[in-house]
Coordinates of C-alpha atoms and ligand atoms in Angstrom, one line a residue:
M759 CA -16.6 0.1 18.2
I760 CA -14.1 2.5 19.7
D761 CA -15.2 4.7 22.6
T762 CA -14.2 8.1 21.2
S763 CA -15.8 10.1 24.1
K764 CA -12.5 10.3 26.0
F765 CA -10.7 12.1 23.1
N766 CA -11.7 15.6 24.4
P767 CA -9.9 18.6 25.9
T768 CA -10.7 17.7 29.5
Y769 CA -9.3 14.1 29.3
L770 CA -6.3 15.3 27.4
Q771 CA -5.4 17.9 30.0
A772 CA -5.8 15.3 32.8
K773 CA -3.4 13.0 31.1
A774 CA -0.7 15.6 30.4
P775 CA -0.8 17.9 33.5
E776 CA 2.8 19.2 33.1
I777 CA 2.3 20.2 29.4
F778 CA -0.9 22.0 30.2
A779 CA 0.5 23.7 33.3
I780 CA 3.1 25.2 31.0
A781 CA 0.5 26.1 28.4
R782 CA -1.7 27.9 31.0
H783 CA 1.2 30.0 32.3
T784 CA 2.3 31.0 28.8
H785 CA 1.0 34.4 27.4
S786 CA 1.8 33.9 23.7
V787 CA 1.8 31.1 21.2
D788 CA 5.4 32.0 20.3
D789 CA 6.5 31.4 23.9
L790 CA 4.5 28.2 24.1
R791 CA 6.2 26.8 21.0
A792 CA 9.7 27.5 22.5
S793 CA 8.6 26.2 26.0
L794 CA 7.2 22.9 24.6
A795 CA 10.2 22.3 22.3
R796 CA 12.5 22.8 25.3
M797 CA 10.5 20.6 27.5
A798 CA 10.4 17.8 24.9
N799 CA 14.2 18.1 24.6
E800 CA 14.6 17.8 28.3
M801 CA 12.3 14.8 28.5
M802 CA 14.3 13.0 25.9
F803 CA 17.5 13.9 27.7
E804 CA 16.1 12.7 31.1
A805 CA 14.9 9.5 29.6
F806 CA 18.4 8.6 28.3
D807 CA 19.9 9.8 31.5
D808 CA 17.6 7.7 33.7
Y809 CA 18.3 4.6 31.5
D810 CA 18.8 2.4 34.4
T811 CA 15.2 3.0 35.7
I812 CA 13.1 2.9 32.6
S813 CA 12.9 0.2 29.8
E814 CA 14.7 0.5 26.5
G815 CA 11.3 0.5 24.8
S816 CA 10.2 3.5 26.8
I817 CA 13.4 5.4 26.0
V818 CA 13.0 4.9 22.3
R819 CA 9.3 6.0 22.6
V820 CA 10.2 9.2 24.5
R821 CA 12.9 9.9 21.9
D822 CA 10.6 9.5 18.9
C823 CA 7.8 11.5 20.5
A824 CA 10.2 14.3 21.6
K825 CA 11.5 14.5 18.0
V826 CA 7.9 14.8 16.7
M827 CA 7.0 17.4 19.3
I828 CA 9.9 19.6 18.5
R829 CA 9.2 19.4 14.8
L830 CA 5.5 20.3 15.4
M831 CA 6.6 23.3 17.3
T832 CA 8.8 24.9 14.6
R833 CA 7.7 27.9 12.7
R834 CA 8.7 26.2 9.4
S835 CA 6.3 23.4 10.1
E836 CA 3.5 25.7 10.9
D837 CA 4.1 27.8 7.9
K838 CA 4.2 24.8 5.6
A839 CA 1.2 23.2 7.3
R840 CA -0.7 26.4 7.5
F841 CA -1.8 25.1 10.9
S842 CA -0.5 25.6 14.4
V843 CA -0.6 22.7 16.8
A844 CA 0.9 25.1 19.4
R845 CA -2.0 27.4 18.8
A846 CA -4.5 24.5 19.4
I847 CA -2.7 23.5 22.6
F848 CA -2.7 27.1 23.8
D849 CA -6.5 27.4 23.1
I850 CA -7.3 24.2 24.8
A851 CA -5.3 25.3 27.9
H852 CA -7.0 28.7 27.9
N853 CA -10.5 27.3 27.3
N854 CA -10.8 29.2 24.0
P855 CA -13.5 27.5 21.8
R856 CA -12.0 25.3 19.0
Q857 CA -14.9 23.8 17.2
D858 CA -12.5 22.5 14.4
L859 CA -10.7 20.1 16.6
T860 CA -12.0 16.6 16.3
P861 CA -11.7 13.4 18.5
A862 CA -9.1 12.1 16.0
F863 CA -6.9 15.3 16.7
Y864 CA -7.3 14.8 20.5
A865 CA -6.4 11.2 20.2
E866 CA -3.1 12.0 18.4
L867 CA -2.1 14.6 21.0
L868 CA -3.1 12.2 23.8
Y869 CA -0.9 9.4 22.6
L870 CA 1.9 11.9 21.7
F871 CA 1.9 13.3 25.3
L872 CA 1.6 9.9 26.8
G873 CA 4.6 8.7 24.7
L874 CA 6.6 11.8 25.9
Q875 CA 6.1 10.4 29.4
G876 CA 7.3 7.0 28.3
R877 CA 3.6 5.7 28.7
G878 CA 0.9 4.6 26.1
P879 CA -0.1 1.2 24.7
G880 CA 2.5 -1.5 24.4
S881 CA 2.7 -4.1 21.6
T882 CA 0.4 -7.0 22.0
L883 CA 2.9 -9.2 20.1
A884 CA 6.2 -8.3 21.9
D885 CA 5.1 -8.2 25.5
L886 CA 4.1 -11.8 25.6
H887 CA 7.3 -13.5 24.8
L888 CA 11.1 -13.1 24.4
I889 CA 12.0 -12.2 27.8
P890 CA 15.8 -11.9 28.3
S891 CA 17.0 -15.2 29.7
R892 CA 18.8 -15.6 32.9
Y893 CA 21.0 -18.4 31.5
A894 CA 24.0 -18.5 29.3
H895 CA 25.3 -20.6 26.5
R896 CA 23.4 -23.7 25.4
K897 CA 20.9 -23.4 28.2
A898 CA 20.2 -19.7 27.2
A899 CA 19.8 -21.0 23.6
I900 CA 17.4 -23.6 24.6
E901 CA 15.4 -21.1 26.6
R902 CA 15.4 -18.7 23.7
S903 CA 14.3 -21.4 21.3
R904 CA 11.4 -22.3 23.5
Q905 CA 10.3 -18.7 23.6
L906 CA 10.5 -18.5 19.9
D907 CA 8.4 -21.6 19.5
E908 CA 5.8 -19.9 21.6
L909 CA 6.1 -16.7 19.6
Y910 CA 5.7 -18.7 16.3
A911 CA 2.6 -20.5 17.7
E912 CA 1.0 -17.1 18.5
M913 CA 2.0 -15.7 15.1
N914 CA 0.8 -18.8 13.3
L915 CA -2.6 -18.6 15.1
R916 CA -3.0 -15.0 13.5
L917 CA -1.7 -16.1 10.1
T918 CA -4.0 -19.0 9.7
K919 CA -7.0 -16.8 10.3
F920 CA -6.4 -15.8 6.6
V921 CA -7.2 -18.1 3.7
S922 CA -5.1 -18.8 0.7
G923 CA -6.5 -19.7 -2.8
L924 CA -4.3 -22.7 -2.6
D925 CA -6.3 -24.3 0.3
Q926 CA -8.1 -27.4 -0.6
E927 CA -11.5 -26.0 0.3
A928 CA -10.9 -22.8 -1.8
V929 CA -9.8 -24.9 -4.8
K930 CA -12.9 -27.1 -4.7
Q931 CA -15.1 -24.0 -4.3
R932 CA -13.5 -22.3 -7.2
E933 CA -13.8 -25.4 -9.4
A934 CA -17.5 -25.4 -8.6
R935 CA -17.9 -21.7 -9.4
Q936 CA -16.0 -22.1 -12.6
Q937 CA -18.4 -24.8 -13.7
Q938 CA -21.4 -22.7 -12.7
I939 CA -20.1 -19.8 -14.6
C940 CA -19.2 -21.8 -17.7
A941 CA -22.7 -23.3 -17.7
R942 CA -24.4 -19.9 -17.4
M943 CA -22.0 -18.4 -20.1
Q944 CA -22.4 -21.5 -22.2
A945 CA -18.7 -22.1 -22.4
S946 CA -16.6 -25.2 -22.4
I947 CA -13.7 -25.8 -20.0
D948 CA -11.3 -25.4 -23.0
Q949 CA -12.8 -22.0 -23.7
W950 CA -12.4 -21.1 -20.1
K951 CA -8.7 -22.0 -20.3
D952 CA -8.2 -19.8 -23.3
W953 CA -7.2 -16.3 -22.4
T954 CA -8.6 -14.9 -25.6
W955 CA -12.1 -16.3 -24.6
Q956 CA -11.7 -14.7 -21.2
V957 CA -10.8 -11.3 -22.7
A958 CA -13.7 -11.5 -25.2
H959 CA -16.1 -12.2 -22.3
I960 CA -15.0 -9.6 -19.8
L961 CA -17.9 -8.7 -17.6
R962 CA -18.9 -5.0 -17.8
E963 CA -22.5 -4.6 -16.6
A964 CA -24.1 -4.9 -13.2
D965 CA -26.9 -7.0 -14.6
E966 CA -24.7 -9.7 -16.2
I967 CA -22.5 -9.8 -13.2
A968 CA -25.6 -10.2 -10.9
Q969 CA -26.5 -13.3 -13.0
L970 CA -23.2 -14.9 -12.0
L971 CA -22.6 -13.6 -8.5
K972 CA -24.6 -12.4 -5.5
L973 CA -23.9 -8.7 -5.5
R974 CA -24.8 -6.5 -2.6
E975 CA -27.2 -3.7 -3.3
T976 CA -24.4 -1.0 -2.9
E977 CA -22.1 -3.0 -5.3
Y978 CA -24.8 -3.3 -7.9
Q979 CA -25.7 0.5 -7.7
A980 CA -22.0 1.5 -7.8
I981 CA -21.3 -0.6 -10.9
Q982 CA -24.4 0.8 -12.7
K983 CA -23.4 4.4 -11.8
A984 CA -19.9 3.8 -12.8
R985 CA -21.0 2.6 -16.2
A986 CA -23.5 5.3 -16.5
N987 CA -20.6 7.9 -16.0
G988 CA -18.3 6.0 -18.4
L989 CA -15.8 5.0 -15.8
P990 CA -13.4 2.2 -16.7
F991 CA -14.6 -1.1 -15.4
G992 CA -14.5 -4.7 -16.2
I993 CA -13.8 -8.2 -14.6
T994 CA -12.5 -11.3 -16.3
P995 CA -14.8 -14.4 -15.8
Y996 CA -11.8 -16.1 -14.1
Y997 CA -11.4 -13.4 -11.6
L998 CA -15.1 -13.4 -10.9
S999 CA -14.8 -17.1 -10.1
L1000 CA -12.5 -16.1 -7.2
M1001 CA -15.4 -14.3 -5.5
D1002 CA -17.6 -16.3 -3.1
D1003 CA -21.2 -16.4 -4.2
T1004 CA -22.6 -15.2 -0.9
Q1005 CA -23.8 -11.6 -0.1
D1006 CA -22.1 -11.8 3.3
A1007 CA -18.8 -12.7 1.9
E1008 CA -15.8 -12.2 4.2
K1009 CA -13.0 -14.0 2.7
D1010 CA -13.3 -12.3 -0.6
R1011 CA -13.5 -8.7 0.7
A1012 CA -10.1 -7.7 -0.8
I1013 CA -10.9 -9.4 -4.1
R1014 CA -14.3 -7.6 -4.5
A1015 CA -12.8 -4.3 -3.4
Q1016 CA -10.2 -4.6 -6.0
V1017 CA -12.5 -4.4 -8.9
I1018 CA -16.0 -3.2 -7.6
P1019 CA -15.9 0.4 -6.9
S1020 CA -17.4 1.9 -3.7
P1021 CA -20.3 4.5 -4.1
A1022 CA -17.9 7.1 -2.7
Y1023 CA -15.3 6.4 -5.4
V1024 CA -17.8 6.5 -8.2
E1025 CA -19.2 9.9 -6.9
K1026 CA -15.8 11.4 -6.7
M1027 CA -14.7 10.2 -10.1
A1028 CA -17.9 11.4 -11.7
E1029 CA -17.4 14.8 -10.0
A1030 CA -13.8 15.0 -11.2
Q1031 CA -15.0 14.2 -14.8
R1032 CA -17.8 16.9 -14.5
F1033 CA -15.4 19.6 -13.3
G1034 CA -12.6 18.4 -15.5
H1035 CA -10.2 17.8 -12.5
C1036 CA -6.9 16.3 -13.4
L1037 CA -6.4 12.8 -11.8
D1038 CA -2.8 12.5 -12.8
F1039 CA -1.6 12.3 -9.1
M1040 CA 1.8 11.1 -10.0
L1041 CA 2.3 14.1 -12.4
E1042 CA 3.4 11.6 -15.2
A1043 CA 2.7 14.5 -17.5
D1044 CA 5.7 16.4 -15.9
T1045 CA 8.0 13.3 -16.2
S1046 CA 7.2 12.2 -19.7
P1047 CA 9.9 13.5 -22.1
I1048 CA 8.2 11.8 -25.0
D1049 CA 4.9 10.1 -25.6
L1050 CA 4.8 6.6 -24.0
I1051 CA 7.8 7.2 -21.9
T1052 CA 8.1 8.3 -18.2
R1053 CA 11.4 8.9 -16.5
R1054 CA 11.9 9.6 -12.8
Y1055 CA 15.3 8.0 -12.2
P1056 CA 18.7 8.1 -14.0
S1057 CA 18.9 4.5 -15.3
I1058 CA 15.3 3.3 -15.7
C1059 CA 12.3 4.4 -17.6
I1060 CA 8.7 3.4 -18.1
F1061 CA 7.5 2.4 -21.5
K1062 CA 3.7 2.2 -22.1
P1063 CA 2.8 0.8 -25.5
F1064 CA -0.6 -0.6 -24.6
N1065 CA -3.0 1.5 -22.6
T1066 CA -5.5 -0.9 -21.1
C1067 CA -5.9 -4.0 -18.9
P1068 CA -8.1 -7.1 -18.9
Q1069 CA -9.7 -5.7 -15.9
I1070 CA -9.5 -2.4 -14.0
C1071 CA -8.3 -2.0 -10.4
V1072 CA -10.4 0.6 -8.8
Y1073 CA -7.6 2.6 -7.4
C1074 CA -5.4 2.4 -10.4
Q1075 CA -2.9 5.3 -10.6
R1076 CA -3.4 5.5 -14.3
N1077 CA -7.3 5.8 -14.0
W1078 CA -6.9 9.2 -15.7
E1079 CA -5.6 7.7 -19.0
I1080 CA -7.3 4.2 -19.2
D1081 CA -10.7 4.5 -20.8
D1082 CA -12.0 1.0 -20.3
A1083 CA -11.1 -2.6 -19.9
M1084 CA -9.5 -3.8 -23.1
Q1085 CA -10.8 -0.9 -24.9
P1086 CA -10.2 -0.9 -28.7
G1087 CA -7.4 1.4 -29.9
A1088 CA -5.4 0.9 -26.7
M1089 CA -2.3 0.0 -28.7
A1090 CA 0.0 2.9 -29.4
S1091 CA 0.6 3.8 -33.1
Q1092 CA 3.6 2.3 -34.7
K1093 CA 5.0 5.8 -35.1
K1094 CA 4.8 6.5 -31.4
I1095 CA 6.3 3.2 -30.5
D1096 CA 9.2 3.8 -33.0
A1097 CA 9.8 7.2 -31.5
A1098 CA 9.8 5.8 -27.9
V1099 CA 12.2 3.0 -28.8
E1100 CA 14.5 5.5 -30.5
W1101 CA 14.4 7.7 -27.5
I1102 CA 15.5 4.9 -25.2
R1103 CA 18.3 4.1 -27.7
A1104 CA 19.4 7.8 -27.7
H1105 CA 19.7 7.7 -23.9
P1106 CA 22.3 5.2 -23.0
A1107 CA 22.0 6.0 -19.3
I1108 CA 18.8 4.0 -19.4
H1109 CA 19.8 0.4 -18.9
E1110 CA 16.5 -0.9 -17.7
V1111 CA 13.0 -0.5 -19.1
L1112 CA 9.7 -1.2 -17.4
V1113 CA 7.2 -2.2 -20.1
T1114 CA 3.8 -1.4 -18.5
G1115 CA 0.6 0.3 -19.3
G1116 CA -2.0 -0.9 -19.0
D1117 CA -1.0 -4.5 -19.0
P1118 CA 1.5 -5.3 -21.7
L1119 CA 0.8 -9.0 -21.4
A1120 CA -2.7 -8.4 -22.6
M1121 CA -1.1 -7.7 -26.1
S1122 CA -0.9 -10.6 -28.6
D1123 CA 2.1 -12.7 -28.6
A1124 CA 3.2 -11.2 -32.0
E1125 CA 2.9 -7.7 -30.6
I1126 CA 4.8 -8.6 -27.4
E1127 CA 7.5 -10.3 -29.5
A1128 CA 7.9 -7.3 -31.8
I1129 CA 8.3 -4.8 -28.9
L1130 CA 10.8 -7.0 -27.1
E1131 CA 12.8 -7.5 -30.3
R1132 CA 13.0 -3.8 -30.8
L1133 CA 14.1 -3.3 -27.2
A1134 CA 16.6 -6.1 -27.2
A1135 CA 18.3 -4.5 -30.1
I1136 CA 19.3 -1.6 -27.9
P1137 CA 22.8 -2.5 -26.8
T1138 CA 22.7 -0.5 -23.6
L1139 CA 19.6 -2.3 -22.2
E1140 CA 20.5 -4.8 -19.5
R1141 CA 17.1 -5.6 -18.2
I1142 CA 13.6 -5.6 -19.6
R1143 CA 11.0 -5.6 -16.8
I1144 CA 7.3 -6.4 -17.6
G1145 CA 4.7 -5.2 -15.3
S1146 CA 1.6 -7.3 -15.5
R1147 CA -1.2 -8.3 -13.2
T1148 CA -2.2 -11.2 -15.6
P1149 CA -0.7 -13.9 -13.3
V1150 CA -3.4 -12.9 -10.8
T1151 CA -6.3 -11.7 -13.1
L1152 CA -5.8 -14.0 -16.1
P1153 CA -3.2 -16.6 -15.3
M1154 CA -4.1 -18.6 -18.5
R1155 CA -2.5 -15.7 -20.4
I1156 CA 1.0 -16.9 -19.3
T1157 CA 1.0 -19.8 -21.9
G1158 CA 4.0 -21.9 -22.6
P1159 CA 4.6 -20.1 -25.9
L1160 CA 4.4 -16.6 -24.3
A1161 CA 6.9 -17.7 -21.6
D1162 CA 9.1 -19.0 -24.5
I1163 CA 8.9 -15.6 -26.1
L1164 CA 9.9 -13.8 -22.9
A1165 CA 12.7 -16.2 -22.3
R1166 CA 14.2 -15.8 -25.8
F1167 CA 15.2 -12.3 -24.9
R1168 CA 17.0 -13.3 -21.8
E1169 CA 20.7 -13.6 -22.5
N1170 CA 22.6 -14.4 -19.4
G1171 CA 25.5 -12.0 -18.8
R1172 CA 24.0 -9.4 -21.1
R1173 CA 20.3 -9.0 -20.6
Q1174 CA 17.7 -10.3 -18.2
V1175 CA 13.8 -10.3 -18.5
A1176 CA 11.7 -10.1 -15.3
V1177 CA 8.0 -10.0 -14.6
V1178 CA 6.7 -7.7 -11.9
T1179 CA 3.2 -8.6 -10.9
H1180 CA 0.6 -7.3 -8.5
A1181 CA -1.0 -9.7 -6.0
Q1182 CA -3.1 -8.1 -3.3
H1183 CA -4.3 -10.9 -1.2
S1184 CA -3.6 -14.5 -0.4
Y1185 CA -7.1 -15.5 -1.5
E1186 CA -6.2 -14.3 -5.0
I1187 CA -3.3 -16.9 -5.3
T1188 CA -4.6 -20.0 -7.0
P1189 CA -3.1 -23.2 -8.5
D1190 CA -3.6 -21.4 -11.8
T1191 CA -1.4 -18.5 -10.7
A1192 CA 1.1 -20.9 -9.3
A1193 CA 1.3 -22.8 -12.5
A1194 CA 1.7 -19.5 -14.5
V1195 CA 4.5 -18.4 -12.3
D1196 CA 6.1 -21.7 -12.7
R1197 CA 6.1 -21.6 -16.5
L1198 CA 8.1 -18.3 -16.2
R1199 CA 10.5 -19.3 -13.5
K1200 CA 11.3 -22.6 -15.3
R1201 CA 12.5 -20.5 -18.1
G1202 CA 14.7 -18.4 -15.9
I1203 CA 12.3 -15.4 -15.6
P1204 CA 12.0 -14.1 -12.0
V1205 CA 8.6 -12.9 -10.8
Y1206 CA 8.3 -10.1 -8.3
N1207 CA 5.3 -8.6 -6.4
Q1208 CA 4.2 -5.1 -5.8
L1209 CA 1.6 -4.9 -3.1
V1210 CA -0.6 -1.8 -2.7
Y1211 CA -1.2 -1.6 1.0
T1212 CA -4.9 -0.8 1.0
F1213 CA -7.4 -1.1 3.8
F1214 CA -8.4 -4.4 2.5
A1215 CA -4.9 -5.9 2.9
S1216 CA -4.0 -4.2 6.1
R1217 CA -5.3 -6.3 9.0
R1218 CA -2.7 -7.7 11.4
F1219 CA -0.7 -10.4 9.6
E1220 CA -2.7 -10.1 6.4
A1221 CA 0.2 -8.9 4.3
A1222 CA 2.7 -11.3 6.1
F1223 CA 0.5 -14.2 5.1
L1224 CA 0.4 -13.0 1.5
R1225 CA 4.1 -12.8 1.5
R1226 CA 4.4 -16.4 2.8
I1227 CA 2.1 -17.7 0.1
L1228 CA 3.8 -15.6 -2.6
T1229 CA 7.2 -17.0 -1.8
R1230 CA 5.7 -20.5 -1.7
I1231 CA 4.8 -20.2 -5.4
G1232 CA 8.1 -18.5 -6.5
I1233 CA 7.1 -14.7 -6.4
D1234 CA 9.5 -12.6 -4.5
P1235 CA 8.0 -9.6 -2.6
Y1236 CA 9.4 -6.5 -4.0
Y1237 CA 7.6 -3.2 -3.0
T1238 CA 4.8 -2.5 -0.6
F1239 CA 3.2 0.9 -1.7
N1240 CA 1.6 3.2 0.6
T1241 CA -1.8 4.2 -0.9
K1242 CA -1.7 7.6 -2.5
G1243 CA -3.4 10.7 -1.5
K1244 CA -6.1 10.6 -4.1
E1245 CA -9.3 11.8 -2.8
E1246 CA -11.4 9.4 -4.8
T1247 CA -9.6 6.4 -3.2
L1248 CA -10.2 7.4 0.5
D1249 CA -11.9 4.1 1.1
Y1250 CA -8.6 2.4 0.2
R1251 CA -6.2 4.4 2.2
V1252 CA -4.3 3.3 5.3
P1253 CA -2.2 5.6 7.6
I1254 CA 1.6 5.4 6.9
A1255 CA 1.8 4.5 10.7
R1256 CA 0.1 1.2 10.0
L1257 CA 2.3 0.3 7.2
L1258 CA 5.4 1.0 9.4
Q1259 CA 3.9 -1.0 12.2
E1260 CA 3.3 -4.0 9.8
Q1261 CA 6.9 -3.8 8.6
K1262 CA 8.4 -3.5 12.0
E1263 CA 6.2 -5.9 13.9
E1264 CA 4.6 -8.5 11.7
A1265 CA 6.9 -8.7 8.7
R1266 CA 9.9 -8.7 11.0
L1267 CA 8.9 -12.1 12.3
L1268 CA 9.3 -13.7 8.8
P1269 CA 12.5 -15.1 7.4
G1270 CA 14.5 -12.4 5.4
L1271 CA 13.7 -14.0 2.0
S1272 CA 9.9 -13.7 2.8
R1273 CA 10.1 -10.0 3.5
T1274 CA 12.3 -8.7 0.7
D1275 CA 9.9 -5.9 -0.1
E1276 CA 10.5 -2.3 0.7
A1277 CA 7.8 0.0 2.0
V1278 CA 7.6 3.1 -0.2
Y1279 CA 5.5 6.2 -0.7
N1280 CA 5.5 7.2 -4.4
V1281 CA 6.0 11.0 -4.4
P1282 CA 4.3 12.7 -7.2
G1283 CA 6.7 13.7 -9.9
L1284 CA 9.7 12.4 -8.0
G1285 CA 9.4 8.7 -7.3
K1286 CA 9.7 6.4 -4.4
N1287 CA 10.4 7.5 -0.9
Y1288 CA 11.6 4.8 1.3
L1289 CA 9.4 4.7 4.4
R1290 CA 11.6 2.4 6.5
A1291 CA 13.8 5.2 7.7
T1292 CA 12.5 8.5 9.2
V1293 CA 15.5 10.3 7.6
H1294 CA 13.4 10.5 4.4
R1295 CA 10.4 12.3 5.9
D1296 CA 9.2 14.5 8.7
L1297 CA 6.0 14.7 10.5
I1298 CA 5.2 18.4 10.5
S1299 CA 1.7 18.7 11.6
I1300 CA -1.4 17.1 13.0
L1301 CA -4.4 18.6 11.3
P1302 CA -7.7 19.4 13.2
D1303 CA -9.3 16.3 11.7
G1304 CA -6.5 14.1 13.0
S1305 CA -4.5 13.7 9.8
R1306 CA -0.8 13.7 9.9
L1307 CA 1.0 16.0 7.6
Y1308 CA 4.2 14.7 6.3
E1309 CA 7.1 16.3 4.5
F1310 CA 8.8 13.9 2.1
H1311 CA 12.4 14.4 1.1
P1312 CA 13.0 13.3 -2.5
W1313 CA 15.4 10.5 -3.2
E1314 CA 18.0 12.8 -4.7
K1315 CA 18.2 15.0 -1.6
N1316 CA 21.6 13.8 -0.9
I1317 CA 23.1 14.6 -4.3
S1318 CA 21.1 17.8 -5.2
R1319 CA 20.7 20.6 -2.8
T1320 CA 17.9 22.1 -4.7
A1321 CA 15.6 19.2 -4.6
K1322 CA 12.1 20.2 -3.5
T1323 CA 10.3 18.4 -0.7
H1324 CA 6.7 17.2 -1.1
I1325 CA 3.9 17.6 1.5
S1326 CA 1.3 15.0 1.8
E1327 CA -1.7 14.6 4.2
D1328 CA -2.4 11.2 5.6
V1329 CA -5.6 9.7 6.8
P1330 CA -6.5 10.0 10.5
I1331 CA -5.5 7.0 12.5
L1332 CA -8.6 7.1 14.7
D1333 CA -10.8 6.9 11.6
Y1334 CA -8.8 3.9 10.3
L1335 CA -9.1 2.1 13.6
Q1336 CA -12.8 2.7 13.7
R1337 CA -13.1 1.1 10.2
L1338 CA -11.2 -1.9 11.5
A1339 CA -13.4 -2.2 14.4
A1340 CA -16.4 -2.1 12.2
I1341 CA -15.1 -5.3 10.4
G1342 CA -14.5 -7.1 13.7
E1343 CA -10.9 -6.3 14.4
S1344 CA -9.8 -5.8 18.0
V1345 CA -8.5 -2.3 18.1
H1346 CA -6.3 -3.2 21.2
D1347 CA -4.2 -5.3 18.9
Y1348 CA -3.1 -2.2 16.9
G1349 CA -2.3 -0.1 20.1
T1350 CA 1.3 0.7 19.1
I1351 CA 0.2 2.3 15.7
W1352 CA 0.2 5.8 17.4
Y1353 CA 4.0 5.5 17.8
Y1354 CA 5.0 5.0 14.2
Y1355 CA 5.9 8.3 12.9
Ligands
SF4_1870 S1 -3.4 -3.8 -13.6 FE1 -2.1 -1.9 -13.1 S2 -2.6 -0.6 -14.9 FE2 -4.2 -2.2 -14.9 S3 -5.8 -1.4 -13.8 FE3 -4.7 -2.5 -12.3 S4 -3.3 -1.0 -11.4 FE4 -4.0 -0.1 -13.3

């Protein structure tokens, strides 16, 4: 566990004597705001001016911390955040009691102040290797290559800590699990391979799952409570076979977390239902010009003809409109489908449609064909994108005939068809998934992945390993989504700083075609905010519980002066690190996380 006792006012003041000397001699918070902003600016100027005495890495750190410090000190930030970091510093310096400030808040200030001085933890990856060579030409290249070999060996050690569902041991284990489950469910292997059998036997009750899998008591209770409260829930027998039949399961943590809700989630969801709280976090209601359609961008829209999935992801952003796994009546009426298709036809700006839901590949072949036929008849549509998690949850759904149907609507030079899937973890990727993807790619249908960067996929190199396995089976990484600020999914959330650290440290070590994904934050009502560059957001405050408060600028800010910004509260970094420590991670390994803003 992390020793949090040092994150207190005394330690903080000892580590940043200059800042607190100023704070102690200032008589008002307004004066302090101006003094600290000036001081941060001077520190940045000095770092660039003394460039020959401090390292490049330190200059960048001082620059980033100074920018954050200045932003935190502005009145605009304080007003938007309804919290004053300057007031907190003032109170700490003047020994005014501040019971509201937590160790996570002190930790944030500590690392910010250290960073302003060009100090703080360095990267455990970068410091070991890649030292500038004293040679030139071929000799330098050989030396660089040697260092890169060492770096790769280091990286590979970390990558191979994770398991893939393609590993021989996992394949054998899953074969055995499949036979066990078939025997208990009195099913033949042919039935197992038939997606309609899988869908007809979705597992929905804690007791039936407990017959097939060792459930922890908390899991059992959470499923029971979820069902009692009518929360959507279901697992395909295939996906259940990916879980290890041991209670102390480690490898399948991400797989279980994907479908088995946590007690806190069930509690929050039940409460939201009781009080009638709206769970439409993405404000789809505000971006839906007609039933079944969502439009956030000029040339693409979402079309949702089928409102359920073979199994339900716990943190699904549409958990407010999906009633249950494969619930009857999920298919939209013909009248609504007709109206939606006509709406697309009437908007020629739309040249791409994302058919999603729910999971559209859980519809029958005939229903899919009918919808694609209607869409393909719209002359302005250049791409039909199908969002489906079935390659991962139900790979037997991607039959040859289904792949033929999808391919039939691909007309090179006129219209493409693509599948966007959602794989969360390398342990989910099996030979069945690989075969399903292959059936699509052989027919000219590309397959992309959208990863949701949850706690369960966020250890060092965990996502990098997934990308490597995905590209090995022909899936191109497309987006990595920061988890959304929904209260009920707190157990899944990861600070933005960790996603940035992953992208800039681990992902950067992979070849370009293995890291084609873009890290994004989906701004409610507005759409994707690219996280890679800080020009799209500002850190405006650090709240008493240590959460960072970000102001996101919408994608259209450069073409519309009236675009509104969106403010979102992150999860405290210290809390996240404590959770990592609790599952055996070395927190030292994540040291630079504090400096990704
Ligand atoms: S597959 Fe997509 S739509 Fe279906 S439950 Fe999961 S996140 Fe939601």
